[in-house]
Coordinates of C-alpha atoms and ligand atoms in Angstrom, one line a residue:
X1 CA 156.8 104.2 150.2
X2 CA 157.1 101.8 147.3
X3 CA 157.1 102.1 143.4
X4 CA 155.5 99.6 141.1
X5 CA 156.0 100.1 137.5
X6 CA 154.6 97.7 134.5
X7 CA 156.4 96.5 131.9
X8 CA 155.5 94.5 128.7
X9 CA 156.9 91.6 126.6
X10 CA 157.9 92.1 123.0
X11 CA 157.7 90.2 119.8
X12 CA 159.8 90.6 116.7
X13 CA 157.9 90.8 114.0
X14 CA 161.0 91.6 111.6
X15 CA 164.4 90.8 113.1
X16 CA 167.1 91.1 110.2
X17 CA 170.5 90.1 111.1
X18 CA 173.8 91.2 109.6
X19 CA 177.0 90.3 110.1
X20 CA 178.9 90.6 114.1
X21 CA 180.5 93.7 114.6
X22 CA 184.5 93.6 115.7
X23 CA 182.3 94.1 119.4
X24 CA 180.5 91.1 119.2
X25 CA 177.1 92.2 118.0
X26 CA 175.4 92.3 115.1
X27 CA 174.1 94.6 112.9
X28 CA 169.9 94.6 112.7
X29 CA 166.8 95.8 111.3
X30 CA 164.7 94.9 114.1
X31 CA 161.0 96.0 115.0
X32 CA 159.6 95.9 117.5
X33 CA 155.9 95.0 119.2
X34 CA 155.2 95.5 122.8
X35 CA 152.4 92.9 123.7
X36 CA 150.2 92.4 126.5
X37 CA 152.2 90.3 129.2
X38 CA 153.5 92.2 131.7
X39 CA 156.3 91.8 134.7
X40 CA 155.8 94.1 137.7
X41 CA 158.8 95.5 139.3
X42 CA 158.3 97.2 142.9
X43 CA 161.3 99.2 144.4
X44 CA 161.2 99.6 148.2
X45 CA 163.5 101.6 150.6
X46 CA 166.1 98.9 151.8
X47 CA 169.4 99.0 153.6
X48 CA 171.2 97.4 150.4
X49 CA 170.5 96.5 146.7
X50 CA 168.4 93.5 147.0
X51 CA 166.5 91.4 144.5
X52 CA 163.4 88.9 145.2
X53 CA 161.3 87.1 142.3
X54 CA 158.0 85.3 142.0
X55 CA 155.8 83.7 139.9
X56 CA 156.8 81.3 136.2
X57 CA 160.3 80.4 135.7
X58 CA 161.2 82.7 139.0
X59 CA 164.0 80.0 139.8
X60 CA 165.9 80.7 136.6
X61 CA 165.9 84.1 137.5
X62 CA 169.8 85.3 139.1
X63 CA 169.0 87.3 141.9
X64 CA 172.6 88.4 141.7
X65 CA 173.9 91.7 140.4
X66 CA 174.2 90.0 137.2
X67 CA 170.2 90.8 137.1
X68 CA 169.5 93.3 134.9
X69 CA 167.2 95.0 137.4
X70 CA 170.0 95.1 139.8
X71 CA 172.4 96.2 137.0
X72 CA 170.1 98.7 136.1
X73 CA 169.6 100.5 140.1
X74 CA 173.2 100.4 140.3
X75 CA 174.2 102.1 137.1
X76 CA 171.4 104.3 138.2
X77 CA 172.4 105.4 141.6
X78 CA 176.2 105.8 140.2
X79 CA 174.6 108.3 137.7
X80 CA 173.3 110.5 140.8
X81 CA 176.3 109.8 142.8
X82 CA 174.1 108.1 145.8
X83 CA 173.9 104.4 147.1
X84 CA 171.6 101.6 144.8
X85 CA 170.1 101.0 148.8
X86 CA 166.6 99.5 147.0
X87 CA 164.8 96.1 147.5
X88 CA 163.5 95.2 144.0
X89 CA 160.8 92.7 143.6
X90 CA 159.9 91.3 140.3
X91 CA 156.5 89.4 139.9
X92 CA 157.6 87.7 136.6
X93 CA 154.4 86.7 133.8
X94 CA 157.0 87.1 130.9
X95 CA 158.4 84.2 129.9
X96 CA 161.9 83.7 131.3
X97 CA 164.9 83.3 128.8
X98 CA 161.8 83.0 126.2
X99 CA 163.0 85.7 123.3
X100 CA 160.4 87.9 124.4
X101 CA 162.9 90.8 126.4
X102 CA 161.9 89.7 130.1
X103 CA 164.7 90.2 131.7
X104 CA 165.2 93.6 129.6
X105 CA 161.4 94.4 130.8
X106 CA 162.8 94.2 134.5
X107 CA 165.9 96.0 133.7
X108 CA 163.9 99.1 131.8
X109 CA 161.1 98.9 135.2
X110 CA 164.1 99.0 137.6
X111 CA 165.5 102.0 136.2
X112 CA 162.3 103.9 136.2
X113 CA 161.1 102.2 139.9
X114 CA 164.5 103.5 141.5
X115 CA 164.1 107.1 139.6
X116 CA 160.5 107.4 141.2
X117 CA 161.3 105.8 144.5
X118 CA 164.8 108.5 144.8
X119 CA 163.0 111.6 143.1
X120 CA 166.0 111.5 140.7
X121 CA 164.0 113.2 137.8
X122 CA 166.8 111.5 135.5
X123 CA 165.7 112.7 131.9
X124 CA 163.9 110.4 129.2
X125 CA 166.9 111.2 126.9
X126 CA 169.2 109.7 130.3
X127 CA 167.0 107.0 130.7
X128 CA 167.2 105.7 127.6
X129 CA 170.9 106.3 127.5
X130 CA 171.3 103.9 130.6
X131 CA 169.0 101.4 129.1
X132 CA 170.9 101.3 126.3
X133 CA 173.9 100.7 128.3
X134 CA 171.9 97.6 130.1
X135 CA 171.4 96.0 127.1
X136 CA 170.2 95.9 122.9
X137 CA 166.7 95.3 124.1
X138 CA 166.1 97.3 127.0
X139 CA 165.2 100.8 125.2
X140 CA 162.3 99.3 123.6
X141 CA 160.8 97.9 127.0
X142 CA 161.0 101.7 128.1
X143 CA 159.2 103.0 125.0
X144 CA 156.8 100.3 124.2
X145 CA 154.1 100.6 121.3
X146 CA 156.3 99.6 118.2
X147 CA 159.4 100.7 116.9
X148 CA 162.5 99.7 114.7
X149 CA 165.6 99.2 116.6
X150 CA 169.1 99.5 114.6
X151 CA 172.6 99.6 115.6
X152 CA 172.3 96.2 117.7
X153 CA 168.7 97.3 118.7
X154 CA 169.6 99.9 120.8
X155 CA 168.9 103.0 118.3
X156 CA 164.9 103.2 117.9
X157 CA 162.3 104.9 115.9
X158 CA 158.9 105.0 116.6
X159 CA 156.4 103.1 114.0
X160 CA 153.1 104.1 113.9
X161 CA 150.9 101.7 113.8
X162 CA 146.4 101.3 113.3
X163 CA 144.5 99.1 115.7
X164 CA 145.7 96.1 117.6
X165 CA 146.9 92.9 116.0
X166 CA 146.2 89.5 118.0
X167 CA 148.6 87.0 119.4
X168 CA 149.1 83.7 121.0
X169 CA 152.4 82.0 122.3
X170 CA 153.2 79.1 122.8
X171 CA 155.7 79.2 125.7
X172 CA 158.5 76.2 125.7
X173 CA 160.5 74.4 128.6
X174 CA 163.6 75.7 129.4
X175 CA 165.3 78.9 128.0
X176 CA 167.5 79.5 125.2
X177 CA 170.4 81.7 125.4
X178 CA 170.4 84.9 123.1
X179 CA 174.2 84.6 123.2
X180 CA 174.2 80.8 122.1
X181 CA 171.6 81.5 119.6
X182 CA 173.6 84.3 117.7
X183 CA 176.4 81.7 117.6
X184 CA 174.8 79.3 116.3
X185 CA 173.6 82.0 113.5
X186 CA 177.0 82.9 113.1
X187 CA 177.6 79.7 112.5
X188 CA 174.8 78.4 110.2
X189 CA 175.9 82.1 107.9
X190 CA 179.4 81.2 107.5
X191 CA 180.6 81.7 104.4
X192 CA 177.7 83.5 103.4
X193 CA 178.5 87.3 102.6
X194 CA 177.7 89.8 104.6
X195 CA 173.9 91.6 104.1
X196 CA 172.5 95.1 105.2
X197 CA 169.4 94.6 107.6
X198 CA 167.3 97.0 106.5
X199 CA 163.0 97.1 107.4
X200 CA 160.8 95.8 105.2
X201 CA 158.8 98.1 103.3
X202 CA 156.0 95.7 103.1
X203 CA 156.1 95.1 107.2
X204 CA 155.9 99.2 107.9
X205 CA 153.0 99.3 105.3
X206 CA 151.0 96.6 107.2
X207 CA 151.7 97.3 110.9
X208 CA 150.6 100.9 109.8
X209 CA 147.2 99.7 107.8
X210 CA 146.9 97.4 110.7
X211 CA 146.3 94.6 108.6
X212 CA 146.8 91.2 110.2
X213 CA 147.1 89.4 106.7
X214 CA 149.4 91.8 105.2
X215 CA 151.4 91.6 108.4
X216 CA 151.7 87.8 108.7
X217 CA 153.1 88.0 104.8
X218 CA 156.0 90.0 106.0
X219 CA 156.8 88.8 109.4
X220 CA 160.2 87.2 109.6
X221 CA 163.4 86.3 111.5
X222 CA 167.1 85.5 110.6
X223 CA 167.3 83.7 114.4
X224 CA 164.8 81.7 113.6
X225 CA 166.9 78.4 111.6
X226 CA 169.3 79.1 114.5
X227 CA 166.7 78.6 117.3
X228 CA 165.3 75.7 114.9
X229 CA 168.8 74.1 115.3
X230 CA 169.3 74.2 118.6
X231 CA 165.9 73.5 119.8
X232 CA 164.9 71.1 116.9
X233 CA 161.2 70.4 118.8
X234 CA 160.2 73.9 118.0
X235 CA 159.3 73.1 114.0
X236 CA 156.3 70.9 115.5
X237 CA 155.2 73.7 117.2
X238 CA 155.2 75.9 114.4
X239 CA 153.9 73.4 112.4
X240 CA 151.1 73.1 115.0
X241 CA 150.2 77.0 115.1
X242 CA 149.7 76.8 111.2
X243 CA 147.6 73.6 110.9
X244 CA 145.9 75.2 113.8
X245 CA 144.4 78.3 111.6
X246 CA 147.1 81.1 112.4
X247 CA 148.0 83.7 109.5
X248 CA 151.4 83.5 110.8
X249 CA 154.0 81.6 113.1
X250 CA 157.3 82.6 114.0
X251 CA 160.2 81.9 116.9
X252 CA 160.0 85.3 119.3
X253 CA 163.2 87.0 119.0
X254 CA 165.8 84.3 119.9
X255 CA 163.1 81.9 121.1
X256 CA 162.3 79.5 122.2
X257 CA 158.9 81.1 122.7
X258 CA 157.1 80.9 119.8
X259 CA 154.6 83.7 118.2
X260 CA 151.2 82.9 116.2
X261 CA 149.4 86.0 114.5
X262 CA 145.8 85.6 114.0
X263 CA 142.6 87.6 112.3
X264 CA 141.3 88.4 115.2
X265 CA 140.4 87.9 119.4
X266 CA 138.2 84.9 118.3
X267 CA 140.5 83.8 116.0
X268 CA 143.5 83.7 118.4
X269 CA 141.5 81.9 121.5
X270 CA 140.9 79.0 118.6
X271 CA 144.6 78.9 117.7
X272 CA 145.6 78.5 121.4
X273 CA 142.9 75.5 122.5
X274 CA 144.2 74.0 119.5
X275 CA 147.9 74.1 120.5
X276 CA 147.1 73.3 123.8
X277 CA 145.5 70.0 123.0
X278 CA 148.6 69.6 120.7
X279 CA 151.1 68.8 123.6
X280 CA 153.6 70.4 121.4
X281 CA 154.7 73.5 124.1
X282 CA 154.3 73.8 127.8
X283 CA 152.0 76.8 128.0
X284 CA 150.0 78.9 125.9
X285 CA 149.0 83.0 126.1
X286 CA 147.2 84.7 124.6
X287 CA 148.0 88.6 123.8
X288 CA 147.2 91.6 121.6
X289 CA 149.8 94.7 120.9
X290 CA 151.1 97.2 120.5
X291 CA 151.1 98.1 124.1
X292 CA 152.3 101.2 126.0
X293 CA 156.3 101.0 127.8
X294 CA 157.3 100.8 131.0
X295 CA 154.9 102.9 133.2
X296 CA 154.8 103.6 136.8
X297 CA 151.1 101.6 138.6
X298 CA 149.2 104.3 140.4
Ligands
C5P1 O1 172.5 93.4 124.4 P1 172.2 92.1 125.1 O2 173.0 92.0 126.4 O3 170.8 91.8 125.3 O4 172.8 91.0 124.2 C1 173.0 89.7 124.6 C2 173.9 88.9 123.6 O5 173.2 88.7 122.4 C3 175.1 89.6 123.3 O6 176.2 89.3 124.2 C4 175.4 89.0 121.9 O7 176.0 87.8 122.0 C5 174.1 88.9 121.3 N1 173.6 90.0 120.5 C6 174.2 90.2 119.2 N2 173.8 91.3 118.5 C7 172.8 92.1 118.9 C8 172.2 91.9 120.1 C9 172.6 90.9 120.9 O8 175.1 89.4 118.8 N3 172.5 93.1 118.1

């Protein structure tokens, strides 16, 4: 027997950063959008904890128990007191290291792959717990739709939100590490006081209306000069997206994938022939959200 589950990509459309936190992290207002690209993560009955990867980027992956999948069928199995004996293979489409939560996406699947594949019946309240414990990210990839995340994006609501809003990214070379990036934001703030992240009134309004325009007014993130900074190439992608036609571009999360809102599905296939023809990113997607969580394939 073997357990497939699917797991989406996110975009922040608000990602509000405070100061770091005697821990390490920081402080945020951040909400959440599950889009359309998915990873699949299949857990098989295996002799020991073992981790395979295909498809874009798979060679960046660690295949270690430094991967978040493998972290998360280990902290799993110690929960139930039983062995993490599971081969887990991830067929990747989100984009690795890209600031859109892959490698939370396979940690989230993992957890609820091994809980299927061992008839654990671990609660949603549990779940969540141990994603939590995985990482700031990797609640959201469980829950999906859209939600704000504070704490350091581990404590969710839910947001509702009307119709779909539509998407392209513009995927880069290479990763960027979250880690480096928040440095470098640490860095660039210095001096600065410190600020409350707290959701934008204006943000909650449109995602709820569903209004694309409205939206694209409010979308914003604090990473985003740090990203800029680090991967200087990215302003000629943005710059790109806009001239383009999209309402809206912004760096996804800690980048350096970046995120164009547009009107509509026509609108969005426009936006991406035109960035493509740009030369200015290595690959484009297109995408619409929200989407639903993690969920097992049947
Ligand atoms: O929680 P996660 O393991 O995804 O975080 C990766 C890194 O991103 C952390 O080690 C930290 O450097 C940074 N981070 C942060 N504040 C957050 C979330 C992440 O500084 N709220």
């Amino acid at each position: 027997m073997t357990v497939t589950v699917r797991v989406p990509a996110k975009v922040n459309v608000q990602l509000s950063v405070g100061a770091a936190r005697p821990d390490g992290f920081h402080d945020l207002a951040n909400v959440f959008l599950a889009v359309g690209l998915h990873d699949e993560v299949t857990a098989a009955p295996a002799d020991e904890l073992r981790i395979t990867c295909e498809g874009p980027g798979s060679d960046q992956v660690p295949l270690d128990g430094s991967n978040l999948a493998a972290r998360a069928a280990t902290a799993l199995a110690r929960r139930h007191g039983r062995a993490p004996a599971v081969h887990l293979h991830i067929a990747k489409d989100i984009p690795v290291a890209g600031g859109m939560a892959g490698g939370s996406a396979d940690g989230a699947a993992a957890l609820l792959a091994c809980d299927a594949l061992w008839g654990t019946g671990t609660s949603r309240d549990e779940l969540l717990a141990l994603c939590a414990g995985l990482g700031s990210d990797v609640p959201f990839s469980l829950v999906g739709g859209a939600a704000l995340g504070v704490g350091r994006g581990e404590r969710l609501t839910p947001l509702p939100v009307s119709g779909t809003f539509h998407w392209v990214f513009a995927l880069a070379d290479g990763g960027l590490s979250t880690p480096a990036v928040y440095g470098e934001f640490d860095r660039l703030t210095a001096g600065t006081g410190p600020t409350t992240p707290l959701a934008s009134p204006p943000l909650l309004d449109a995602l709820r209306t569903g209004d694309a325009h409205a939206l694209a007014a409010a979308v914003s993130n604090d990473l985003q000069p740090a990203a800029l900074s680090l991967r200087p190439a990215l302003a000629d992608t943005l710059a790109a997206g806009a001239k383009a036609g999209a309402l809206a571009g912004l760096v996804s999360g800690s980048g350096p994938t970046t995120a164009f809102l547009t009107a509509g599905e026509a609108e969005a296939a426009e936006v991406a022939a035109a960035l493509r023809e740009t030369g200015t990113c290595r690959t484009v997607r297109t995408a619409t959200g929200p989407v639903p969580g993690a969920r097992v394939r049947h």
